[in-house]
Amino acid sequence: MTLPPLTLYLAAPRGFCAGVDRAIKIVEMALQKWGAPVYVRHEIVHNKYVVDSLREQGAVFVEELDECPPDRPVIFSAHGVPKAVPAEAAEREMVYVDATCPLVSKVHIEAARHSENGLQMVMIGHAGHPETVGTMGQLPEGEVLLVETPADVATLSVRDPDKLAFVTQTTLSLDDTAEIVAALKARFPNIVGPHKEDICYATTNRQEAVKAMAPDCDALLVVGAPNSSNSKRLVEVGARAGCRYAQLVQRAADIDWRALEGIRSLGLTAGASAPDVLIEEVIDAFRQHYDVTLETVTTAEEHVEFKVPRVLREPA
Ligand code: 2E6
Ligand code: F3S
C-alpha cells in the first residue's frame, strides 16, 4: 500500500527547557540521595508522562504541604510557591528542596524589590495557575493586583497611579502580553516594569518557531498537557499565525486522524514540559500513516543550563 506524502515540519527549539530539565533532575537526585518516598508538592512539571515516570521511581505527588509527613523530604514544583510554603516547611522542620525555575525566582525577587521600594504590584497572568499563585504569594494577600486581559486594566483600582510596577507569568503569549502592557502604560504612564515582560527565553523561542512555520502548515500539533500554560499558548499562536487546524495532543493516541485527512504538511512542536520520547512517538505514528519527509525549522539555538541546588550535589 502506498502512503500519502506528508512534509512534517519539526519546530526547533521545542520540548524541554532548562528549568524543566533541572526540576526533573532535582526529583531524581533527591530519590537517589534520600531514597523513596520523596514528596513533590504539585506536578513537578505539567506532564503526565513525566509525573508517572517519577511516581514509579518513588515520588509521591501531593497538592499541599500538609499532605506530607514531616520526616520525608519535599520538593516544590518548577512553577514556584507562595512564600508561606517554605516558611511552613521550615516551621515543621522538614527537609525541602525548591525546584522553582530560576527564571520564575527572578520574577519573585523583582516583585518583592518593587514592593519594598513602595510600589504597588500588578501581575499579568492567569488566575489560579500555580506560577501566578506563587508569584502573587511573594507578597501579603491582596497586595498584588491580577490582570488577565486589556479590559481588566480599565477596571483596576490602584492606591497611587504613579507608584506602580508590573511583573508577568513566564509562559504567556508574547502578543497578548504586549497588548496588556500597552494598556497598562497608556493608563499608568509611570508604571515600572521589565524591559518588555518576564516571558522566558523558552516560551519566546517556542512561540517564534511556531509563528515561522504555521503559515506553511495544513495542520499543527503541539505535544503537551491540557494544564500546561506554555503548551496551550503554542496552539493559540499557531492558529493566529494562520494554521487552520491547531491542536494539543498529550501523545500519539490523542491524534484525530480523521480531522487530519487530506493534509500535505504538518507542523509539530512540543511545550517546555513535554519529553522527547512523546515527540518521537508522534513522529512514528505519522510514519505509519504517511510517507513522511522530515524538515526541521530552526529559528533559534538554546544553550541555557541551570545547576541543581547544592544540597543535591553533596554526598548524603
Ligand atoms: C515552570 C514555569 C514555567 O503551565 P506552565 O507552562 O507554566 O508549566 P509547564 O510545567 O507546562 O512548563 C514548564 C514551566 C515550569 N514553565
Ligand atoms: Fe523556566 Fe521558562 Fe522553562 S520559566 S521552567 S525556562 S518555560
Tab-separated table of C-alpha atoms and ligand atoms in Angstrom:
chain	number	residue	atom	x	y	z
A	1	MET	CA	0.000	0.000	0.000
A	2	THR	CA	1.418	3.405	-0.903
A	3	LEU	CA	1.094	6.011	1.801
A	4	PRO	CA	0.140	9.632	1.020
A	5	PRO	CA	3.078	12.080	1.104
A	6	LEU	CA	3.455	14.414	4.079
A	7	THR	CA	6.018	17.089	4.821
A	8	LEU	CA	6.487	17.147	8.573
A	9	TYR	CA	7.984	20.420	9.785
A	10	LEU	CA	9.600	19.901	13.169
A	11	ALA	CA	9.988	23.107	15.183
A	12	ALA	CA	13.317	23.891	16.810
A	13	PRO	CA	13.528	24.743	19.608
A	14	ARG	CA	10.760	22.534	21.029
A	15	GLY	CA	10.210	20.472	24.183
A	16	PHE	CA	12.184	20.581	27.414
A	17	CYS	CA	13.581	23.897	28.633
A	18	ALA	CA	16.407	24.321	31.142
A	19	GLY	CA	14.023	24.866	34.061
A	20	VAL	CA	12.110	21.655	33.379
A	21	ASP	CA	15.299	19.680	32.903
A	22	ARG	CA	16.585	20.952	36.258
A	23	ALA	CA	13.298	20.297	38.103
A	24	ILE	CA	13.136	16.666	36.925
A	25	LYS	CA	16.807	16.150	37.817
A	26	ILE	CA	16.094	17.529	41.300
A	27	VAL	CA	13.436	14.852	41.915
A	28	GLU	CA	15.653	12.081	40.508
A	29	MET	CA	18.655	13.192	42.569
A	30	ALA	CA	16.537	13.563	45.705
A	31	LEU	CA	15.334	9.967	45.248
A	32	GLN	CA	18.950	8.853	44.884
A	33	LYS	CA	20.081	10.810	47.928
A	34	TRP	CA	17.261	10.112	50.364
A	35	GLY	CA	15.532	7.049	48.874
A	36	ALA	CA	11.761	6.698	48.363
A	37	PRO	CA	9.370	8.177	49.164
A	38	VAL	CA	10.235	11.750	48.266
A	39	TYR	CA	7.204	14.063	48.252
A	40	VAL	CA	6.593	16.598	45.477
A	41	ARG	CA	4.209	19.497	46.012
A	42	HIS	CA	2.188	19.811	42.772
A	43	GLU	CA	3.165	18.138	39.457
A	44	ILE	CA	6.907	18.838	39.183
A	45	VAL	CA	6.149	19.998	35.620
A	46	HIS	CA	2.800	19.825	33.842
A	47	ASN	CA	3.216	16.491	32.098
A	48	LYS	CA	1.512	13.211	32.984
A	49	TYR	CA	4.220	11.036	31.425
A	50	VAL	CA	6.945	12.785	33.459
A	51	VAL	CA	4.900	12.608	36.654
A	52	ASP	CA	4.002	8.924	36.142
A	53	SER	CA	7.672	8.014	35.474
A	54	LEU	CA	8.821	9.757	38.664
A	55	ARG	CA	5.970	8.182	40.632
A	56	GLU	CA	7.220	4.766	39.514
A	57	GLN	CA	10.633	5.698	40.922
A	58	GLY	CA	9.127	6.546	44.323
A	59	ALA	CA	7.994	10.172	44.119
A	60	VAL	CA	4.660	10.938	45.802
A	61	PHE	CA	2.751	13.888	44.327
A	62	VAL	CA	0.531	15.996	46.604
A	63	GLU	CA	-1.141	19.380	46.216
A	64	GLU	CA	-0.480	20.804	49.690
A	65	LEU	CA	2.322	20.624	52.206
A	66	ASP	CA	0.060	19.282	54.975
A	67	GLU	CA	-0.313	16.073	52.937
A	68	CYS	CA	3.416	15.333	53.505
A	69	PRO	CA	4.788	13.608	56.592
A	70	PRO	CA	7.271	15.896	58.378
A	71	ASP	CA	10.058	13.315	58.300
A	72	ARG	CA	10.337	12.919	54.485
A	73	PRO	CA	11.888	15.393	52.026
A	74	VAL	CA	9.559	17.523	49.925
A	75	ILE	CA	10.261	19.250	46.610
A	76	PHE	CA	8.439	22.357	45.381
A	77	SER	CA	7.468	22.267	41.692
A	78	ALA	CA	9.114	24.264	38.878
A	79	HIS	CA	6.221	26.739	38.864
A	80	GLY	CA	7.142	28.272	42.230
A	81	VAL	CA	5.319	28.548	45.535
A	82	PRO	CA	3.933	31.340	47.726
A	83	LYS	CA	6.322	32.484	50.453
A	84	ALA	CA	4.144	30.816	53.093
A	85	VAL	CA	5.028	27.334	51.760
A	86	PRO	CA	8.787	27.209	52.529
A	87	ALA	CA	8.010	29.094	55.756
A	88	GLU	CA	5.613	26.348	56.824
A	89	ALA	CA	8.103	23.621	55.802
A	90	ALA	CA	10.795	25.291	57.903
A	91	GLU	CA	8.429	25.576	60.847
A	92	ARG	CA	7.681	21.852	60.611
A	93	GLU	CA	11.485	21.263	60.402
A	94	MET	CA	11.087	19.478	57.072
A	95	VAL	CA	13.869	18.895	54.553
A	96	TYR	CA	12.766	20.728	51.407
A	97	VAL	CA	14.267	21.442	48.006
A	98	ASP	CA	12.915	24.248	45.859
A	99	ALA	CA	12.716	23.241	42.168
A	100	THR	CA	11.248	26.613	41.155
A	101	CYS	CA	12.736	27.590	37.800
A	102	PRO	CA	15.412	30.260	38.388
A	103	LEU	CA	13.620	32.457	35.845
A	104	VAL	CA	10.468	32.321	37.980
A	105	SER	CA	12.506	33.002	41.148
A	106	LYS	CA	13.897	36.085	39.399
A	107	VAL	CA	10.330	37.401	38.986
A	108	HIS	CA	9.632	36.677	42.684
A	109	ILE	CA	12.669	38.760	43.653
A	110	GLU	CA	11.606	41.625	41.367
A	111	ALA	CA	8.088	41.705	42.842
A	112	ALA	CA	9.474	41.812	46.390
A	113	ARG	CA	12.019	44.521	45.458
A	114	HIS	CA	9.411	46.808	43.860
A	115	SER	CA	7.138	46.375	46.860
A	116	GLU	CA	9.985	47.237	49.272
A	117	ASN	CA	10.532	50.383	47.199
A	118	GLY	CA	6.941	51.406	47.900
A	119	LEU	CA	5.418	50.382	44.558
A	120	GLN	CA	2.095	48.554	44.341
A	121	MET	CA	2.417	45.407	42.225
A	122	VAL	CA	0.352	44.378	39.215
A	123	MET	CA	0.753	40.830	37.928
A	124	ILE	CA	-0.107	39.865	34.348
A	125	GLY	CA	-1.014	36.194	34.457
A	126	HIS	CA	-3.727	33.543	34.501
A	127	ALA	CA	-5.864	33.334	37.654
A	128	GLY	CA	-5.318	30.123	39.579
A	129	HIS	CA	-2.249	28.994	37.633
A	130	PRO	CA	0.364	27.803	40.169
A	131	GLU	CA	3.019	30.209	38.873
A	132	THR	CA	0.655	33.175	39.272
A	133	VAL	CA	-0.376	31.947	42.730
A	134	GLY	CA	3.309	31.576	43.666
A	135	THR	CA	4.390	34.986	42.380
A	136	MET	CA	1.414	36.810	43.921
A	137	GLY	CA	2.139	34.890	47.126
A	138	GLN	CA	5.537	36.589	47.482
A	139	LEU	CA	3.621	39.488	48.989
A	140	PRO	CA	0.823	39.555	51.568
A	141	GLU	CA	-2.689	38.615	50.406
A	142	GLY	CA	-4.383	41.411	48.441
A	143	GLU	CA	-1.119	43.299	47.765
A	144	VAL	CA	-0.770	42.163	44.138
A	145	LEU	CA	-3.424	43.101	41.585
A	146	LEU	CA	-4.046	40.485	38.881
A	147	VAL	CA	-4.610	41.458	35.262
A	148	GLU	CA	-5.568	38.828	32.674
A	149	THR	CA	-6.798	40.928	29.730
A	150	PRO	CA	-6.500	44.506	28.392
A	151	ALA	CA	-10.101	45.044	29.605
A	152	ASP	CA	-9.007	44.269	33.186
A	153	VAL	CA	-6.648	47.256	33.058
A	154	ALA	CA	-9.575	49.676	32.749
A	155	THR	CA	-11.169	48.419	35.968
A	156	LEU	CA	-8.005	48.377	38.133
A	157	SER	CA	-8.360	50.298	41.347
A	158	VAL	CA	-4.885	51.376	42.488
A	159	ARG	CA	-3.546	53.207	45.552
A	160	ASP	CA	-1.436	55.713	43.605
A	161	PRO	CA	-1.259	55.666	39.774
A	162	ASP	CA	2.320	56.967	39.943
A	163	LYS	CA	3.566	54.244	42.291
A	164	LEU	CA	3.021	51.045	40.357
A	165	ALA	CA	5.133	48.224	38.939
A	166	PHE	CA	4.243	45.093	36.993
A	167	VAL	CA	5.574	41.562	36.597
A	168	THR	CA	4.287	38.753	34.384
A	169	GLN	CA	3.915	34.981	34.277
A	170	THR	CA	6.790	33.467	32.248
A	171	THR	CA	4.677	31.411	29.839
A	172	LEU	CA	2.227	33.932	28.398
A	173	SER	CA	1.527	34.722	24.757
A	174	LEU	CA	4.037	37.369	23.681
A	175	ASP	CA	1.439	39.178	21.563
A	176	ASP	CA	-1.381	39.147	24.147
A	177	THR	CA	1.019	40.356	26.814
A	178	ALA	CA	2.293	43.199	24.642
A	179	GLU	CA	-1.318	44.409	24.363
A	180	ILE	CA	-1.828	44.260	28.122
A	181	VAL	CA	1.467	46.068	28.788
A	182	ALA	CA	0.461	48.750	26.262
A	183	ALA	CA	-2.880	49.193	28.049
A	184	LEU	CA	-1.111	49.476	31.425
A	185	LYS	CA	1.349	52.050	30.085
A	186	ALA	CA	-1.456	54.031	28.451
A	187	ARG	CA	-3.428	54.272	31.700
A	188	PHE	CA	-0.410	54.490	34.061
A	189	PRO	CA	2.451	56.173	32.139
A	190	ASN	CA	4.798	55.949	35.157
A	191	ILE	CA	4.344	52.229	35.778
A	192	VAL	CA	7.684	50.451	36.279
A	193	GLY	CA	8.370	47.091	34.678
A	194	PRO	CA	10.889	44.863	32.970
A	195	HIS	CA	12.185	45.947	29.548
A	196	LYS	CA	9.223	44.166	27.854
A	197	GLU	CA	7.788	41.476	30.152
A	198	ASP	CA	9.028	38.456	32.128
A	199	ILE	CA	8.213	35.865	29.461
A	200	CYS	CA	11.156	33.457	29.448
A	201	TYR	CA	13.551	32.573	26.640
A	202	ALA	CA	11.991	29.108	26.171
A	203	THR	CA	8.437	30.431	25.825
A	204	THR	CA	9.663	33.118	23.423
A	205	ASN	CA	11.670	30.737	21.240
A	206	ARG	CA	8.911	28.103	21.012
A	207	GLN	CA	6.325	30.729	20.029
A	208	GLU	CA	8.664	32.242	17.415
A	209	ALA	CA	9.316	28.815	15.871
A	210	VAL	CA	5.576	28.121	15.601
A	211	LYS	CA	4.961	31.538	14.052
A	212	ALA	CA	7.620	30.852	11.417
A	213	MET	CA	6.185	27.529	10.299
A	214	ALA	CA	2.426	27.858	10.909
A	215	PRO	CA	1.596	29.647	7.630
A	216	ASP	CA	3.118	26.700	5.676
A	217	CYS	CA	1.281	24.008	7.619
A	218	ASP	CA	-2.117	22.462	6.839
A	219	ALA	CA	-2.200	21.381	10.475
A	220	LEU	CA	-0.198	21.942	13.641
A	221	LEU	CA	0.142	19.573	16.564
A	222	VAL	CA	1.575	20.641	19.902
A	223	VAL	CA	2.684	17.857	22.222
A	224	GLY	CA	1.787	18.959	25.730
A	225	ALA	CA	-0.650	18.706	28.603
A	226	PRO	CA	-4.015	20.463	28.945
A	227	ASN	CA	-2.810	22.135	32.171
A	228	SER	CA	0.438	23.362	30.586
A	229	SER	CA	0.182	27.110	30.023
A	230	ASN	CA	3.141	27.375	27.642
A	231	SER	CA	1.866	24.443	25.540
A	232	LYS	CA	-1.641	25.894	25.234
A	233	ARG	CA	-0.171	29.221	24.129
A	234	LEU	CA	1.649	27.425	21.277
A	235	VAL	CA	-1.691	26.147	19.939
A	236	GLU	CA	-3.147	29.689	20.043
A	237	VAL	CA	-0.056	31.175	18.393
A	238	GLY	CA	-0.237	28.589	15.590
A	239	ALA	CA	-3.926	29.242	14.947
A	240	ARG	CA	-3.392	33.008	14.950
A	241	ALA	CA	-0.427	32.727	12.603
A	242	GLY	CA	-2.704	31.176	10.001
A	243	CYS	CA	-2.825	27.437	10.597
A	244	ARG	CA	-6.393	26.191	10.062
A	245	TYR	CA	-6.120	23.206	12.417
A	246	ALA	CA	-4.028	23.598	15.572
A	247	GLN	CA	-4.416	21.015	18.291
A	248	LEU	CA	-2.847	19.956	21.590
A	249	VAL	CA	-2.062	16.237	21.963
A	250	GLN	CA	-0.641	14.543	25.048
A	251	ARG	CA	0.711	11.661	22.976
A	252	ALA	CA	0.125	9.684	19.755
A	253	ALA	CA	-3.107	8.079	20.987
A	254	ASP	CA	-4.742	11.546	21.048
A	255	ILE	CA	-4.225	12.238	17.330
A	256	ASP	CA	-7.532	12.650	15.476
A	257	TRP	CA	-6.595	11.030	12.144
A	258	ARG	CA	-9.961	11.807	10.549
A	259	ALA	CA	-9.559	15.517	11.224
A	260	LEU	CA	-6.158	15.354	9.504
A	261	GLU	CA	-7.444	13.648	6.337
A	262	GLY	CA	-6.098	15.275	3.159
A	263	ILE	CA	-3.290	17.286	4.765
A	264	ARG	CA	0.005	17.550	2.882
A	265	SER	CA	2.015	19.383	5.531
A	266	LEU	CA	2.113	19.177	9.307
A	267	GLY	CA	3.860	21.359	11.861
A	268	LEU	CA	4.975	19.608	15.027
A	269	THR	CA	6.230	21.167	18.234
A	270	ALA	CA	6.151	20.459	21.951
A	271	GLY	CA	5.689	22.517	25.100
A	272	ALA	CA	8.561	23.054	27.528
A	273	SER	CA	7.360	20.214	29.781
A	274	ALA	CA	6.881	17.543	27.060
A	275	PRO	CA	9.616	14.874	26.877
A	276	ASP	CA	11.321	13.909	23.597
A	277	VAL	CA	10.040	10.345	23.829
A	278	LEU	CA	6.478	11.609	23.280
A	279	ILE	CA	7.513	13.703	20.267
A	280	GLU	CA	9.253	10.622	18.815
A	281	GLU	CA	6.104	8.597	19.451
A	282	VAL	CA	4.033	11.141	17.476
A	283	ILE	CA	6.532	11.163	14.574
A	284	ASP	CA	6.495	7.335	14.480
A	285	ALA	CA	2.694	7.370	14.366
A	286	PHE	CA	2.790	9.734	11.358
A	287	ARG	CA	5.289	7.453	9.618
A	288	GLN	CA	2.684	4.680	9.880
A	289	HIS	CA	0.010	6.819	8.186
A	290	TYR	CA	2.065	8.861	5.697
A	291	ASP	CA	5.199	8.798	3.579
A	292	VAL	CA	6.932	11.391	5.758
A	293	THR	CA	9.581	13.882	4.663
A	294	LEU	CA	11.000	15.414	7.841
A	295	GLU	CA	12.210	19.022	7.805
A	296	THR	CA	13.449	20.870	10.866
A	297	VAL	CA	12.527	24.551	11.071
A	298	THR	CA	15.173	26.176	13.272
A	299	THR	CA	14.565	29.742	14.410
A	300	ALA	CA	16.872	29.857	17.451
A	301	GLU	CA	19.525	27.870	19.290
A	302	GLU	CA	19.384	27.306	23.018
A	303	HIS	CA	22.354	26.734	25.326
A	304	VAL	CA	20.773	27.532	28.697
A	305	GLU	CA	21.510	25.208	31.618
A	306	PHE	CA	20.680	25.594	35.309
A	307	LYS	CA	22.584	23.955	38.170
A	308	VAL	CA	20.711	21.814	40.686
A	309	PRO	CA	20.761	23.091	44.291
A	310	ARG	CA	23.968	22.450	46.243
A	311	VAL	CA	22.295	20.128	48.780
A	312	LEU	CA	21.829	17.563	45.987
A	313	ARG	CA	25.403	17.886	44.763
A	314	GLU	CA	26.793	16.998	48.190
A	315	PRO	CA	27.072	13.391	49.433
A	316	ALA	CA	24.324	12.204	51.804
B	1	2E6	C1	7.599	26.441	35.431
B	1	2E6	C2	7.355	27.677	34.954
B	1	2E6	C3	7.082	27.790	33.651
B	1	2E6	O1	1.830	25.584	32.830
B	1	2E6	P1	3.263	26.001	32.576
B	1	2E6	O2	3.572	26.235	31.155
B	1	2E6	O3	3.634	27.164	33.454
B	1	2E6	O4	4.192	24.824	33.140
B	1	2E6	P2	4.784	23.531	32.450
B	1	2E6	O5	5.159	22.615	33.575
B	1	2E6	O6	3.952	23.011	31.381
B	1	2E6	O7	6.096	24.110	31.770
B	1	2E6	C4	7.285	24.379	32.391
B	1	2E6	C5	7.277	25.527	33.288
B	1	2E6	C6	7.554	25.352	34.605
B	1	2E6	N1	7.043	26.727	32.834
B	2	F3S	FE1	11.665	28.245	33.365
B	2	F3S	FE2	10.668	29.161	31.141
B	2	F3S	FE3	11.035	26.639	31.431
B	2	F3S	S1	10.318	29.959	33.181
B	2	F3S	S2	10.704	26.249	33.555
B	2	F3S	S3	12.646	28.174	31.383
B	2	F3S	S4	9.315	27.562	30.386
